[in-house]
Coordinates of C-alpha atoms in Angstrom, one line a residue:
M19 CA -1.7 14.0 -1.7
K20 CA -1.3 12.5 1.8
K21 CA 1.8 10.7 3.0
I22 CA 1.3 8.1 5.8
V23 CA 4.1 7.6 8.3
N24 CA 4.2 4.8 11.0
L25 CA 6.7 5.0 13.8
L26 CA 7.4 2.5 16.5
L27 CA 8.8 3.9 19.8
I28 CA 9.8 1.4 22.5
V29 CA 10.0 2.8 26.0
G30 CA 10.6 0.3 28.8
V31 CA 7.9 -2.3 28.9
S32 CA 5.5 -0.1 26.9
F33 CA 5.3 0.5 23.2
L34 CA 3.9 3.2 21.0
I35 CA 2.7 3.0 17.4
V36 CA 2.4 6.5 16.0
H37 CA 0.4 6.9 12.9
I38 CA 0.5 10.4 11.3
V39 CA -0.9 11.6 8.1
L40 CA 1.3 14.3 6.4
A41 CA 0.2 16.7 3.8
S42 CA 2.1 17.0 0.6
N43 CA 4.1 20.0 1.9
H44 CA 5.3 17.7 4.7
S45 CA 3.6 19.8 7.4
V46 CA 1.6 17.7 9.8
S47 CA -2.1 18.1 9.3
S48 CA -4.0 15.3 11.1
G49 CA -3.5 11.9 12.4
I50 CA -3.9 9.4 15.2
A51 CA -1.4 8.0 17.7
V52 CA -2.4 4.4 18.8
Y53 CA -0.6 2.7 21.7
A54 CA -1.0 0.4 24.6
E55 CA 0.8 -0.5 27.8
S56 CA 1.9 -4.1 27.7
T57 CA -0.1 -5.0 30.7
S58 CA -3.4 -3.6 29.5
P59 CA -6.3 -4.8 27.4
I60 CA -7.2 -1.2 26.6
L61 CA -5.9 0.5 23.5
K62 CA -5.2 4.2 23.9
Y63 CA -5.2 6.8 21.2
A64 CA -4.7 10.6 20.8
L65 CA -5.8 12.6 17.8
L66 CA -3.5 15.0 16.0
D67 CA -5.0 18.2 14.6
S68 CA -3.1 21.4 13.6
N69 CA 0.3 20.2 15.0
S70 CA -0.8 19.2 18.5
F71 CA -2.1 16.0 20.1
G72 CA -5.4 16.0 22.0
A73 CA -6.1 14.3 25.2
E74 CA -5.5 10.6 25.6
Q75 CA -8.7 8.5 24.9
S76 CA -9.6 4.9 25.2
A77 CA -10.7 2.6 22.5
P78 CA -13.1 -0.3 23.4
T79 CA -11.4 -3.0 25.4
I80 CA -10.2 -6.1 23.5
G81 CA -11.5 -8.5 26.2
K82 CA -9.5 -10.8 28.5
G83 CA -6.0 -10.7 27.0
T84 CA -3.4 -7.9 27.1
I85 CA -2.2 -6.2 24.0
E86 CA 1.2 -7.4 22.7
W87 CA 1.4 -6.0 19.1
V88 CA -0.4 -3.1 17.4
K89 CA -0.5 -2.3 13.6
T90 CA -2.4 0.5 11.9
K91 CA -3.3 1.4 8.3
S92 CA -5.3 4.4 7.2
S93 CA -7.4 4.8 4.0
T94 CA -8.4 7.9 2.3
N95 CA -12.1 7.5 3.3
N96 CA -11.8 8.5 7.0
Y97 CA -11.1 5.0 8.3
T98 CA -8.0 3.7 10.2
A99 CA -7.8 -0.1 10.7
V100 CA -6.2 -1.2 13.9
A101 CA -5.1 -4.8 14.4
V102 CA -3.7 -6.2 17.6
L103 CA -2.2 -9.4 18.8
D104 CA -3.1 -10.2 22.4
S105 CA -1.6 -12.4 25.1
E106 CA -4.1 -15.1 24.3
G107 CA -2.7 -15.4 20.8
D108 CA -5.8 -13.7 19.1
I109 CA -5.5 -11.3 16.2
L110 CA -8.3 -8.7 16.6
L111 CA -9.3 -6.0 14.1
N112 CA -11.2 -2.7 14.7
L113 CA -12.0 0.4 12.6
Y114 CA -11.7 3.9 13.8
N115 CA -13.9 6.4 11.9
S116 CA -12.2 9.8 12.0
H117 CA -15.2 11.6 10.5
D118 CA -17.4 11.0 13.5
N119 CA -14.7 9.9 16.1
T120 CA -16.2 6.4 16.6
W121 CA -14.9 2.9 16.9
G122 CA -16.5 -0.3 15.7
T123 CA -16.5 -3.6 17.7
W124 CA -13.5 -5.9 17.8
L125 CA -13.5 -8.7 15.3
D126 CA -11.6 -11.8 16.3
V127 CA -9.8 -12.5 12.9
A128 CA -7.8 -15.6 13.9
S129 CA -5.8 -17.2 16.7
I130 CA -2.2 -18.0 16.3
G131 CA -1.9 -19.5 19.8
T132 CA 0.6 -18.5 22.4
T133 CA 3.5 -20.5 21.1
N134 CA 4.4 -17.9 18.4
D135 CA 2.8 -14.7 19.9
N136 CA 6.3 -13.2 20.6
F137 CA 6.3 -12.5 16.9
R138 CA 3.7 -10.2 15.2
G139 CA 2.6 -12.8 12.7
F140 CA 0.2 -10.5 10.9
D141 CA 0.1 -7.4 8.6
L142 CA -2.5 -5.0 7.3
A143 CA -2.7 -3.5 3.8
I144 CA -5.2 -1.5 1.7
E145 CA -6.4 -2.8 -1.6
Q146 CA -5.8 0.2 -3.9
T147 CA -8.8 -0.1 -6.2
S148 CA -11.6 -0.7 -3.6
G149 CA -9.9 0.8 -0.5
N150 CA -10.8 -2.3 1.4
F151 CA -8.5 -3.4 4.2
L152 CA -6.7 -6.7 4.0
V153 CA -5.4 -8.7 6.9
V154 CA -2.7 -11.4 6.3
Y155 CA -1.6 -13.6 9.1
E156 CA 0.4 -16.7 9.9
K157 CA -1.6 -19.4 11.6
D158 CA 1.0 -21.9 12.9
D159 CA 1.6 -23.2 16.4
I160 CA 5.0 -24.8 15.5
T161 CA 8.1 -22.9 16.5
D162 CA 10.0 -23.6 13.2
R163 CA 9.0 -20.1 11.9
N164 CA 7.9 -21.5 8.5
L165 CA 4.8 -20.1 6.9

């Protein structure tokens, strides 16, 4: 059985989402750390294998905006979904395949605009029966914080 842990570390103007898969004996076996500097459109990641992180690598660039929020979810079929909210107010989704170390292309899921982009406004989940990823988001440009 695998246990999935997500940690958020905030350091200055940068943030780091760490996604680690733990084995049932709670020793770290494999995982991926996904992070971005707040002034960059490039998502960075490092792979964890046998208790040490590999070199920093770059995922495909998200385009013209800079990354403001990152959320990850992993399934048991070698995929990690990575969703970001950029400075243009766009929610983008990509899949990382840990079996062959490849990324897909960014899918522009929705735009929440720049009025509410200080808040994450989206979440990821995995449907338990099919293993499909689910993205839920708030699409509202009014600052009343109502869904």
